[in-house]
Short mmCIF file of C-alpha atoms in Angstrom, two decimals:
data_model
loop_
_atom_site.label_atom_id
_atom_site.label_comp_id
_atom_site.label_asym_id
_atom_site.label_seq_id
_atom_site.Cartn_x
_atom_site.Cartn_y
_atom_site.Cartn_z
CA MET A 45 18.79 57.28 29.61
CA SER A 46 21.22 56.08 32.24
CA ASP A 47 24.31 57.81 33.29
CA HIS A 48 26.49 55.28 31.92
CA ASP A 49 24.90 55.95 28.21
CA ARG A 50 26.18 59.52 28.42
CA PRO A 51 29.75 60.17 28.96
CA SER A 52 30.88 62.71 31.79
CA HIS A 53 32.63 65.71 30.62
CA ASP A 54 35.91 64.42 32.44
CA SER A 55 35.86 61.21 30.70
CA PHE A 56 35.28 62.81 27.51
CA ASP A 57 38.29 65.29 28.09
CA ASP A 58 40.60 62.53 29.24
CA HIS A 59 40.07 60.34 26.12
CA ARG A 60 39.52 63.04 23.53
CA GLY A 61 42.72 61.96 22.07
CA ALA A 62 42.48 58.33 22.35
CA ASP A 63 43.03 56.62 19.10
CA GLN A 64 41.11 53.56 19.68
CA LEU A 65 37.74 54.74 20.82
CA ARG A 66 35.84 56.13 17.96
CA HIS A 67 33.24 58.87 18.33
CA GLU A 68 29.79 58.32 16.94
CA ARG A 69 28.19 60.47 14.12
CA ARG A 70 25.80 63.15 15.19
CA ASP A 71 22.52 60.94 15.25
CA GLU A 72 24.52 58.29 17.35
CA ARG A 73 26.07 60.63 19.92
CA HIS A 74 23.53 59.85 22.73
CA TYR A 75 23.82 56.12 23.15
CA VAL A 76 20.71 54.08 23.37
CA ARG A 77 20.48 51.46 26.16
CA VAL A 78 19.04 47.98 25.35
CA GLU A 79 18.24 45.19 27.75
CA MET A 80 19.31 41.76 26.47
CA PRO A 81 20.86 38.41 27.74
CA PHE A 82 24.58 38.48 27.91
CA ASN A 83 27.51 37.78 30.18
CA VAL A 84 30.52 39.68 31.12
CA ARG A 85 33.98 38.55 32.44
CA LEU A 86 35.24 41.28 34.88
CA GLY A 87 38.96 40.95 35.37
CA ASP A 88 40.50 37.65 34.75
CA ASP A 89 38.08 35.09 35.69
CA ARG A 90 34.92 36.72 37.63
CA VAL A 91 31.69 36.32 35.30
CA ALA A 92 28.70 38.14 36.03
CA LYS A 93 25.42 38.40 34.39
CA GLY A 94 24.67 41.44 32.27
CA HIS A 95 21.55 43.74 32.39
CA ASP A 96 21.87 46.46 29.83
CA LEU A 97 24.19 47.40 26.99
CA SER A 98 24.99 50.45 25.04
CA MET A 99 27.65 51.79 22.91
CA GLY A 100 29.03 53.62 25.85
CA GLY A 101 29.02 51.04 28.58
CA PHE A 102 26.88 48.40 30.33
CA SER A 103 25.56 47.30 33.77
CA ALA A 104 25.82 43.86 35.38
CA TYR A 105 24.66 42.07 38.33
CA THR A 106 27.57 41.71 40.71
CA SER A 107 28.23 42.30 44.35
CA MET A 108 31.95 42.76 44.12
CA GLN A 109 33.81 45.89 45.15
CA PHE A 110 35.90 47.73 42.53
CA GLU A 111 38.17 50.95 42.83
CA PRO A 112 36.58 53.84 41.77
CA GLY A 113 37.95 55.19 38.27
CA ARG A 114 40.36 52.05 37.79
CA GLU A 115 40.26 50.43 34.42
CA ILE A 116 39.81 46.80 34.32
CA PRO A 117 39.81 44.38 31.20
CA VAL A 118 36.39 43.06 30.46
CA ALA A 119 35.00 40.65 27.85
CA LEU A 120 31.40 40.71 26.70
CA MET A 121 29.86 37.32 25.97
CA LEU A 122 27.01 37.50 23.47
CA ASP A 123 25.09 34.41 21.85
CA ALA A 124 24.94 34.56 17.76
CA SER A 125 23.03 31.81 16.25
CA ASP A 126 24.01 29.38 19.09
CA VAL A 127 27.53 30.49 18.98
CA GLU A 128 29.18 32.42 21.93
CA MET A 129 31.00 35.58 20.83
CA SER A 130 33.39 37.29 22.88
CA LEU A 131 34.16 41.14 22.60
CA SER A 132 37.19 42.19 24.52
CA ALA A 133 37.29 45.80 25.78
CA ARG A 134 38.62 47.92 28.83
CA ALA A 135 36.05 49.62 31.07
CA ARG A 136 35.89 51.50 34.54
CA PRO A 137 33.16 51.20 36.97
CA LEU A 138 31.07 54.39 37.68
CA ARG A 139 28.51 53.46 40.32
CA GLU A 140 26.16 51.02 42.04
CA VAL A 141 22.51 50.97 40.95
CA GLY A 142 19.70 48.78 41.82
CA ASP A 143 17.04 48.31 44.72
CA GLY A 144 19.33 46.66 47.14
CA ARG A 145 17.96 43.10 46.36
CA HIS A 146 19.53 43.09 42.87
CA GLN A 147 22.50 45.25 43.11
CA ARG A 148 24.36 45.72 39.79
CA MET A 149 27.37 48.06 38.73
CA ALA A 150 27.42 50.38 35.80
CA PHE A 151 30.64 50.35 33.65
CA GLU A 152 31.78 52.70 31.08
CA PHE A 153 33.92 51.86 28.06
CA THR A 154 37.47 53.30 27.92
CA ASP A 155 39.25 51.30 25.35
CA LEU A 156 37.18 49.54 22.37
CA GLN A 157 38.82 48.36 19.18
CA PRO A 158 36.91 49.67 16.17
CA ARG A 159 36.10 46.21 14.76
CA GLN A 160 34.69 45.33 18.13
CA ARG A 161 32.75 48.68 18.19
CA GLU A 162 31.14 47.83 14.99
CA ILE A 163 30.14 44.38 15.83
CA LEU A 164 28.91 45.72 19.10
CA ARG A 165 26.68 48.44 17.23
CA ARG A 166 25.24 45.71 14.93
CA VAL A 167 24.42 43.64 17.94
CA ILE A 168 22.57 46.59 19.55
CA ARG A 169 20.83 47.46 16.19
CA ALA A 170 19.76 43.98 15.60
CA GLN A 171 18.16 43.63 19.23
CA MET A 172 16.51 47.07 18.70
CA SER A 173 14.83 46.03 15.28
CA GLY A 174 13.61 42.77 16.84
CA ARG A 175 15.95 40.35 14.89
CA HIS A 176 17.86 37.49 16.10
CA VAL A 177 21.53 38.17 16.14
CA SER A 178 23.13 35.82 13.71
CA LEU A 179 26.71 35.62 12.54
CA GLU A 180 25.40 36.27 8.64
CA GLY A 181 23.92 39.53 9.86
CA LEU A 182 27.11 40.67 11.63
CA VAL A 183 29.44 40.19 8.44
CA GLU A 184 26.97 41.97 6.18
CA SER A 185 27.98 45.13 4.71
CA HIS A 186 25.07 47.11 6.19
CA ASP A 187 22.23 46.50 8.53
CA ALA A 188 18.56 46.97 8.54
CA GLN A 189 18.51 50.25 10.33
CA THR A 190 21.61 52.10 8.73
CA PRO A 191 20.50 54.37 6.13
CA ARG A 192 22.16 53.83 2.57
CA LYS A 193 23.96 56.58 0.78
CA ARG A 194 22.44 57.84 -2.09
CA GLN A 195 24.05 56.94 -5.34
CA GLY A 196 25.13 60.06 -7.31
CA ASN A 197 24.68 60.31 -10.82
CA THR A 198 23.26 56.78 -11.34
CA ALA A 199 21.52 56.22 -14.48
CA LYS A 200 18.04 54.75 -14.41
CA PRO A 201 17.92 51.31 -16.01
CA ALA A 202 16.08 51.29 -19.32
CA THR A 203 12.49 50.02 -19.14
CA LYS A 204 12.17 46.64 -20.62
CA PRO A 205 9.07 46.44 -23.17
CA LYS A 206 6.41 44.35 -21.83
CA ARG A 207 6.39 40.80 -23.38
CA ARG A 208 3.47 40.00 -25.39
CA VAL A 209 1.80 36.54 -24.10
CA PRO A 210 1.60 34.30 -27.43
CA LEU A 211 -1.67 33.47 -28.69
CA PHE A 212 -0.99 29.69 -28.30
CA ARG A 213 -0.84 30.17 -24.46
CA TYR A 214 -4.38 31.34 -24.14
CA THR A 215 -5.37 28.74 -26.80
CA ALA A 216 -3.77 26.05 -24.60
CA LEU A 217 -5.56 27.49 -21.48
CA LEU A 218 -8.82 27.72 -23.19
CA LEU A 219 -8.42 24.16 -24.63
CA ALA A 220 -7.58 22.78 -21.10
CA ALA A 221 -10.52 24.29 -19.63
CA GLY A 222 -12.79 22.98 -22.13
CA VAL A 223 -11.36 19.54 -21.65
CA LEU A 224 -11.90 19.86 -17.79
CA ILE A 225 -15.40 21.04 -18.36
CA ALA A 226 -15.95 18.05 -20.87
CA VAL A 227 -14.73 15.57 -18.52
CA VAL A 228 -16.55 16.74 -15.52
CA GLY A 229 -19.86 16.93 -17.38
CA ALA A 230 -19.23 13.36 -18.63
CA THR A 231 -18.65 12.32 -14.99
CA VAL A 232 -21.89 13.99 -13.91
CA TYR A 233 -23.82 12.54 -16.93
CA ARG A 234 -22.51 9.09 -16.29
CA ASN A 235 -23.26 8.82 -12.64
CA VAL A 236 -26.57 10.57 -12.91
CA PHE A 237 -28.26 9.44 -16.15
CA LEU A 238 -26.68 5.97 -16.85
CA ILE A 239 -27.95 2.94 -15.11
CA GLU A 240 -25.46 1.48 -12.76
CA PRO A 241 -25.80 -1.93 -11.11
CA ASN A 242 -25.48 -2.54 -7.36
CA PHE A 243 -22.55 -4.89 -7.81
CA ALA A 244 -20.70 -6.45 -10.74
CA ALA A 245 -17.98 -8.85 -11.17
CA VAL A 246 -16.21 -10.98 -13.76
CA THR A 247 -17.44 -14.56 -13.74
CA ALA A 248 -17.07 -17.97 -15.28
CA PRO A 249 -18.85 -21.34 -15.15
CA ARG A 250 -17.77 -23.19 -12.08
CA THR A 251 -17.39 -27.03 -11.58
CA ASP A 252 -17.02 -28.59 -8.15
CA ILE A 253 -15.18 -31.72 -7.91
CA MET A 254 -16.36 -33.99 -5.17
CA ALA A 255 -14.74 -37.08 -3.63
CA PRO A 256 -16.41 -40.21 -5.13
CA GLY A 257 -15.84 -42.37 -1.93
CA ALA A 258 -14.02 -42.24 1.54
CA GLY A 259 -10.29 -42.76 1.79
CA GLN A 260 -6.95 -40.93 1.41
CA LEU A 261 -6.39 -38.33 -1.34
CA LYS A 262 -3.52 -39.04 -3.48
CA ASP A 263 -1.45 -35.98 -4.42
CA LEU A 264 -1.38 -35.23 -8.01
CA GLN A 265 0.49 -32.07 -7.63
CA LEU A 266 -2.35 -29.84 -8.75
CA LYS A 267 -2.84 -26.26 -6.96
CA ALA A 268 -4.81 -23.16 -7.58
CA GLY A 269 -3.86 -21.45 -10.81
CA ASP A 270 -2.83 -24.57 -12.65
CA LYS A 271 -4.35 -25.24 -16.17
CA VAL A 272 -5.59 -28.87 -16.85
CA LYS A 273 -6.84 -30.34 -20.07
CA ARG A 274 -9.92 -32.42 -20.70
CA ASP A 275 -9.55 -35.98 -19.47
CA GLN A 276 -6.56 -35.20 -17.20
CA PRO A 277 -6.61 -36.90 -13.96
CA LEU A 278 -7.54 -34.31 -11.22
CA ILE A 279 -8.04 -36.57 -7.96
CA GLN A 280 -7.61 -40.07 -6.97
CA VAL A 281 -8.90 -41.41 -3.70
CA ASN A 282 -7.39 -44.64 -2.16
CA ASP A 283 -10.22 -46.80 -0.51
CA ALA A 284 -8.24 -49.41 1.51
CA GLU A 285 -11.35 -51.39 2.37
CA LEU A 286 -12.43 -51.42 -1.35
CA GLN A 287 -8.91 -52.50 -2.36
CA ASN A 288 -8.98 -55.31 0.32
CA ASN A 289 -12.21 -56.62 -1.05
CA LEU A 290 -11.14 -56.68 -4.34
CA LEU A 291 -7.97 -58.73 -3.40
CA LEU A 292 -10.18 -61.04 -1.65
CA ALA A 293 -12.60 -61.59 -4.79
CA GLU A 294 -9.75 -61.99 -7.13
CA ALA A 295 -8.29 -64.75 -4.68
CA SER A 296 -11.69 -66.58 -4.42
CA PHE A 297 -11.97 -66.60 -8.09
CA ASP A 298 -8.68 -68.02 -8.82
CA TYR A 299 -9.27 -70.88 -6.02
CA ASN A 300 -12.68 -71.75 -7.67
CA LYS A 301 -10.87 -71.82 -11.03
CA ARG A 302 -8.37 -74.04 -9.93
CA LEU A 303 -10.73 -76.27 -8.20
CA ILE A 304 -12.94 -76.67 -11.14
CA ASP A 305 -9.84 -77.60 -13.38
CA ASN A 306 -8.70 -80.12 -10.96
CA LEU A 307 -12.03 -81.65 -10.27
CA GLN A 308 -12.84 -82.10 -13.96
CA LYS A 309 -9.44 -83.64 -14.79
CA SER A 310 -10.14 -86.03 -11.69
CA ILE A 311 -13.80 -87.06 -13.05
CA ASP A 312 -11.96 -87.56 -16.55
CA ASP A 313 -9.46 -89.64 -15.37
CA SER A 314 -11.50 -91.76 -12.80
CA GLY A 315 -13.93 -93.50 -15.29
CA SER A 316 -16.74 -95.26 -13.12
CA ASN A 317 -14.33 -95.06 -9.87
CA LYS A 318 -15.19 -92.42 -7.13
CA VAL A 319 -13.41 -89.14 -7.01
CA SER A 320 -12.27 -87.02 -4.11
CA VAL A 321 -14.22 -83.59 -3.98
CA ALA A 322 -13.90 -80.53 -1.76
CA THR A 323 -16.73 -79.64 0.48
CA SER A 324 -16.58 -75.68 0.02
CA SER A 325 -16.03 -73.32 -2.65
CA ASN A 326 -14.95 -70.56 -0.35
CA PRO A 327 -11.91 -71.11 1.64
CA SER A 328 -12.47 -68.13 3.86
CA LYS A 329 -15.23 -69.52 5.59
CA GLY A 330 -13.31 -72.25 7.61
CA GLU A 331 -11.12 -75.30 7.18
CA MET A 332 -11.19 -76.99 3.77
CA GLY A 333 -12.58 -80.70 3.74
CA TYR A 334 -12.78 -83.45 1.05
CA GLU A 335 -15.36 -86.04 0.67
CA THR A 336 -15.55 -89.02 -1.82
CA LEU A 337 -18.38 -88.94 -4.47
CA SER A 338 -19.43 -90.71 -7.56
CA PRO A 339 -18.69 -89.04 -10.90
CA GLU A 340 -22.37 -88.14 -11.45
CA ILE A 341 -22.52 -86.45 -8.08
CA ALA A 342 -18.89 -85.01 -8.86
CA LYS A 343 -20.17 -83.39 -12.02
CA THR A 344 -23.24 -81.69 -10.00
CA ARG A 345 -20.48 -80.29 -7.56
CA VAL A 346 -18.46 -78.79 -10.55
CA GLU A 347 -21.66 -76.89 -11.70
CA GLN A 348 -21.77 -75.51 -8.25
CA PHE A 349 -18.05 -74.59 -8.12
CA GLN A 350 -18.58 -72.73 -11.57
CA THR A 351 -21.60 -70.79 -10.08
CA ALA A 352 -19.23 -69.54 -7.29
CA ARG A 353 -16.51 -68.63 -9.79
CA ASP A 354 -18.99 -66.63 -11.91
CA TYR A 355 -20.16 -64.90 -8.85
CA GLU A 356 -16.58 -64.03 -7.73
CA SER A 357 -16.04 -62.72 -11.38
CA SER A 358 -18.92 -60.31 -11.16
CA ARG A 359 -17.59 -59.00 -7.62
CA ILE A 360 -14.45 -58.45 -9.14
CA ASP A 361 -15.99 -56.41 -11.98
CA ALA A 362 -18.02 -54.29 -9.54
CA TYR A 363 -14.86 -53.67 -7.38
CA LYS A 364 -12.77 -52.45 -10.25
CA SER A 365 -15.41 -50.24 -11.27
CA ARG A 366 -15.74 -48.57 -7.86
CA VAL A 367 -11.85 -48.21 -7.87
CA ALA A 368 -11.94 -46.70 -11.18
CA ALA A 369 -14.75 -44.30 -10.20
CA ASN A 370 -12.20 -43.15 -7.36
CA THR A 371 -10.13 -41.11 -9.98
CA ILE A 372 -11.95 -38.27 -11.37
CA TYR A 373 -10.85 -36.48 -14.72
CA SER A 374 -11.20 -33.17 -15.91
CA PRO A 375 -14.45 -32.45 -17.70
CA CYS A 376 -13.02 -29.31 -19.86
CA ASN A 377 -9.93 -27.40 -20.30
CA CYS A 378 -10.24 -25.63 -17.35
CA GLU A 379 -8.16 -23.57 -14.70
CA VAL A 380 -7.82 -24.83 -11.18
CA ALA A 381 -9.64 -22.18 -8.88
CA TRP A 382 -9.20 -24.05 -5.81
CA ALA A 383 -7.62 -27.38 -4.50
CA LEU A 384 -7.70 -29.39 -1.38
CA SER A 385 -4.14 -30.13 -0.21
CA ALA A 386 -3.26 -33.76 -0.42
CA ALA A 387 -0.22 -33.50 1.56
CA GLY A 388 0.18 -36.18 4.07
CA GLY A 389 -2.47 -38.42 2.81
CA THR A 390 -5.51 -36.10 3.80
CA TYR A 391 -8.65 -38.35 4.43
CA VAL A 392 -11.93 -37.24 2.68
CA ASN A 393 -15.37 -38.64 3.04
CA GLN A 394 -17.61 -39.36 0.23
CA GLY A 395 -19.11 -36.05 -1.15
CA ASP A 396 -16.48 -33.75 0.16
CA ARG A 397 -15.52 -30.91 -2.03
CA VAL A 398 -11.80 -31.48 -3.00
CA MET A 399 -11.39 -29.07 -6.23
CA THR A 400 -13.15 -26.21 -8.10
CA LEU A 401 -12.60 -25.75 -11.72
CA VAL A 402 -13.19 -22.66 -13.84
CA SER A 403 -14.12 -22.83 -17.52
CA THR A 404 -12.09 -20.31 -19.22
CA GLU A 405 -12.66 -21.27 -22.88
CA ASN A 406 -15.39 -20.37 -25.65
CA ASN A 407 -16.21 -16.97 -24.22
CA ASP A 408 -17.10 -18.43 -20.90
CA VAL A 409 -15.43 -15.51 -18.90
CA MET A 410 -18.33 -13.01 -18.70
CA VAL A 411 -19.55 -10.37 -16.34
CA GLU A 412 -22.49 -10.72 -13.96
CA ALA A 413 -24.26 -7.70 -12.68
CA LEU A 414 -26.98 -7.34 -10.04
CA VAL A 415 -29.45 -4.55 -10.92
CA HIS A 416 -32.20 -3.14 -8.90
CA MET A 417 -35.55 -4.14 -10.09
CA SER A 418 -36.62 -0.61 -10.36
CA ASP A 419 -34.18 -0.27 -13.37
CA ILE A 420 -34.44 -3.82 -14.62
CA GLY A 421 -37.26 -2.71 -16.93
CA GLN A 422 -35.03 -0.47 -18.87
CA ILE A 423 -32.68 -3.37 -19.77
CA ASP A 424 -33.17 -5.59 -22.65
CA ASN A 425 -31.25 -8.36 -24.29
CA HIS A 426 -28.37 -7.51 -26.74
CA GLN A 427 -28.57 -3.97 -25.16
CA LYS A 428 -25.12 -2.36 -25.12
CA ALA A 429 -23.12 -1.71 -22.07
CA TYR A 430 -19.70 -0.61 -21.01
CA ILE A 431 -17.28 -2.61 -18.52
CA SER A 432 -14.39 -0.81 -16.78
CA LEU A 433 -11.71 -2.90 -15.37
CA PRO A 434 -9.63 -1.47 -12.57
CA ASN A 435 -6.50 0.62 -13.72
CA ALA A 436 -7.78 0.01 -17.33
CA SER A 437 -7.21 2.80 -19.90
CA GLU A 438 -10.22 2.53 -21.86
CA PRO A 439 -13.74 0.75 -21.51
CA ILE A 440 -14.78 -2.60 -22.82
CA PRO A 441 -17.96 -2.64 -24.88
CA ALA A 442 -20.24 -5.57 -24.01
CA ARG A 443 -23.84 -6.81 -24.81
CA VAL A 444 -26.68 -8.31 -22.60
CA ARG A 445 -26.80 -11.83 -22.75
CA SER A 446 -29.61 -12.65 -20.42
CA VAL A 447 -31.83 -11.00 -17.58
CA ALA A 448 -32.93 -13.41 -14.86
CA LEU A 449 -34.70 -12.98 -11.60
CA ASP A 450 -32.33 -15.84 -10.10
CA VAL A 451 -29.10 -17.23 -10.93
CA GLU A 452 -28.57 -19.63 -13.83
CA ARG A 453 -28.60 -23.28 -13.12
CA GLN A 454 -24.96 -23.54 -13.58
CA PRO A 455 -22.98 -21.99 -10.74
CA ARG A 456 -20.46 -19.22 -11.53
CA ALA A 457 -17.28 -18.48 -10.02
CA GLY A 458 -16.06 -15.18 -8.94
CA PHE A 459 -19.39 -13.85 -7.53
CA PRO A 460 -19.67 -13.74 -3.69
CA ASP A 461 -22.44 -15.58 -2.18
CA TRP A 462 -23.48 -12.72 0.30
CA VAL A 463 -24.01 -10.35 -2.72
CA ARG A 464 -26.29 -12.92 -4.22
CA GLN A 465 -28.69 -12.63 -1.04
CA GLN A 466 -29.59 -9.01 -1.75
CA GLN A 467 -33.34 -8.42 -2.03
CA ASN A 468 -35.08 -6.66 -5.19
CA VAL A 469 -32.14 -7.36 -7.78
CA ALA A 470 -32.05 -9.37 -10.78
CA SER A 471 -29.03 -10.95 -12.34
CA VAL A 472 -27.90 -9.79 -15.79
CA LEU A 473 -25.19 -11.54 -17.80
CA LEU A 474 -22.88 -9.41 -20.11
CA VAL A 475 -20.73 -10.88 -22.92
CA PRO A 476 -17.63 -8.53 -23.58
CA GLU A 477 -16.85 -7.86 -27.21
CA LYS A 478 -13.28 -8.11 -26.22
CA PRO A 479 -12.23 -11.35 -24.42
CA LEU A 480 -11.52 -10.90 -20.66
CA PRO A 481 -8.45 -12.54 -19.10
CA ALA A 482 -9.02 -15.86 -17.11
CA GLY A 483 -7.10 -14.10 -14.18
CA ALA A 484 -9.82 -11.50 -14.14
CA VAL A 485 -12.42 -13.97 -12.61
CA GLY A 486 -13.44 -12.60 -9.18
CA THR A 487 -12.44 -8.84 -9.99
CA PRO A 488 -15.07 -6.40 -9.33
CA VAL A 489 -15.89 -3.96 -12.27
CA ASP A 490 -17.76 -0.95 -13.12
CA VAL A 491 -20.60 -1.41 -15.46
CA ARG A 492 -22.91 1.15 -17.24
CA PHE A 493 -25.91 0.20 -19.22
CA THR A 494 -26.68 2.77 -22.20
CA GLU A 495 -30.08 4.07 -23.57
CA ALA A 496 -28.71 6.46 -26.07
CA PRO A 497 -25.60 4.69 -27.59
CA MET A 498 -24.17 7.71 -29.12
CA LEU A 499 -24.36 10.04 -26.27
CA ASP A 500 -23.61 7.46 -23.73
CA THR A 501 -20.74 6.33 -25.87
CA ALA A 502 -19.09 9.82 -25.99
CA ALA A 503 -19.66 10.42 -22.26
CA GLU A 504 -18.05 6.80 -21.27
CA TRP A 505 -15.14 7.33 -23.49
CA THR A 506 -14.68 11.25 -22.13
CA TYR A 507 -15.06 9.90 -18.54
CA GLN A 508 -12.34 7.02 -19.32
CA ALA A 509 -9.79 9.32 -20.98
CA GLY A 510 -10.02 11.84 -17.96
CA ARG A 511 -9.82 8.95 -15.51
CA ALA A 512 -6.58 7.72 -17.41
CA VAL A 513 -4.96 11.00 -17.30
CA TYR A 514 -5.76 11.49 -13.54
CA GLN A 515 -4.33 7.86 -12.99
CA GLY A 516 -1.26 8.78 -14.86
CA VAL A 517 -0.55 11.95 -12.88
CA GLN A 518 -1.13 10.30 -9.65
CA SER A 519 1.33 7.62 -10.59
CA LEU A 520 4.05 10.23 -11.49
CA TRP A 521 3.36 11.97 -8.33
CA GLY A 522 3.65 8.94 -6.39
CA SER A 523 6.93 8.05 -7.95
CA ALA A 524 8.35 11.32 -7.40
CA SER A 525 7.40 11.51 -3.91
CA ASP A 526 9.01 8.14 -3.29
CA LYS A 527 12.12 9.14 -5.07
CA LEU A 528 12.14 12.46 -2.80
CA GLN A 529 11.42 10.48 0.27
CA SER A 530 14.29 8.05 -0.48
CA ALA A 531 16.70 11.00 -1.18
CA MET A 532 15.84 12.52 1.95
CA ASN A 533 16.48 9.49 4.02
#
């Protein structure tokens, strides 16, 4: 304990009657010194760094000279909750202490207001108890180290009777535990004892539309997701060369027809005189010439022109047939799964794929599953299975339609080609008892084949119910988290 922590007899006698300096209780008569960070303003504007502090005084690092015994105004600057607090007092220097390098001066309080003294006591108590000095602690009616006075003649509160836990709470807990055990057991049974395929997805018959010839693709405003009806135009290819040949054949046909009509009229009007006859039936081969022939030879030339006319007629029919073949019509009531964009007059070659259709009528939407060869012997036609769509609340019963070691002859949409390349697997087609939506084509699903229908059905429904409850709780938790996050932002 330092000298400034215990007041001298002279200072005690000189200030025995001071009204503004409150003496401590018996247990606080000898002041305790604590080291803590604070600053002190000495006099009017000189600020020094404090070293230790007590109820009787303080010491600070300073090299200034003070007149012994002369009181000076001081202000203690303390930190409380990032707020600087200033305590004003009067003190007198006692003596210099230190090792020479860090010289400090000890001061004794001579005038300290009661409110300032109480705050100083709370600061010292908080520092001694290891707590951070805060404004809230300074305004409390008591602190952690102040013993409270005992309450005299205080009646003890009546003891409340223990509340009985209602029986339905135990029943609810037991029921919840039973449900949890049932869901866990159904999950284990489903994943261990039921046959699970390597991969399964919703599929439907697929029809690929190929370009019938080379040319520019005409835009018919069809895109993926559109519904098309049977015999509706799907694509139309404009073959410029074919159209040119058709025009030439039609022109040649008209020329020969007019040539025959004019020659026949000339023969009929000439009698036995010679008539003028064209030398060629095809004007595209060169310049047209005429020659004078007898009526008998002219009739022979008419037959040649008729043969040329019939030939051009057959060419016209062939070209028109090819032009008509460049328009492809829908073979069914289908949905467009993919379509080549015809914007800007896209050029296609014969045999290029320009559109893919998916048949979605007459229960064409089914589920295809790839089952390992080690399990395929346990699956029979018409065997029952369960299909679980993503985010579905209940399973969909299904029946096995066919089991094949290879894919059906008709290709199916919605099944990745790379999955079909797996070895030691067989293809199983499932017909769901509840029709699947066309938009689900290509969606991976969860499939379980059953061997004991009663037990497997109970396990599947229990598992699906537990999964639905879990998804609902997860959805509610996600929405609550989003609302909380948005409120915080």
